[in-house]
C-alpha angles and dihedrals in degrees: 000000000000118000125185119198116200127202139147098281104358090250108100093049093054089084090051090049089057092048091049092048090052091049091048091050091050090052096041092242118156102230135173110189135172139172124216144155116274091244089063095036094062089066096053105030096117092058091069135074093221136006119209122190125212112241090247090066098040087119087069093059097101093048093048091047090051091050090049089057091209091295096106127036114241126196139165113244115247107266095226093049091047094047093050092039089234099178092175094059094043090050090049090053092047090054091049091052093049093045091050090054093056 
């Protein structure tokens, strides 16, 4: 599964990437995950299974969805999970989104 996390500069979500990687390893889930700024993300959206936006860039949701052209699910990360860097919950939600698309 390929998960793209989008934020302002790709920096704040790097901690969440690490937490999600740890959760995936604990659950034996094959996961490719990356964090990047929304300006970069728009160019590579369709290469990912799911795109999740940090709450601080939720205002970019419509633009990212438009760029995804309905080919990739896009969702804003739950603010509480993001604030607490709960990689397990964010990973769980990413899996739910991908499974729902199948």
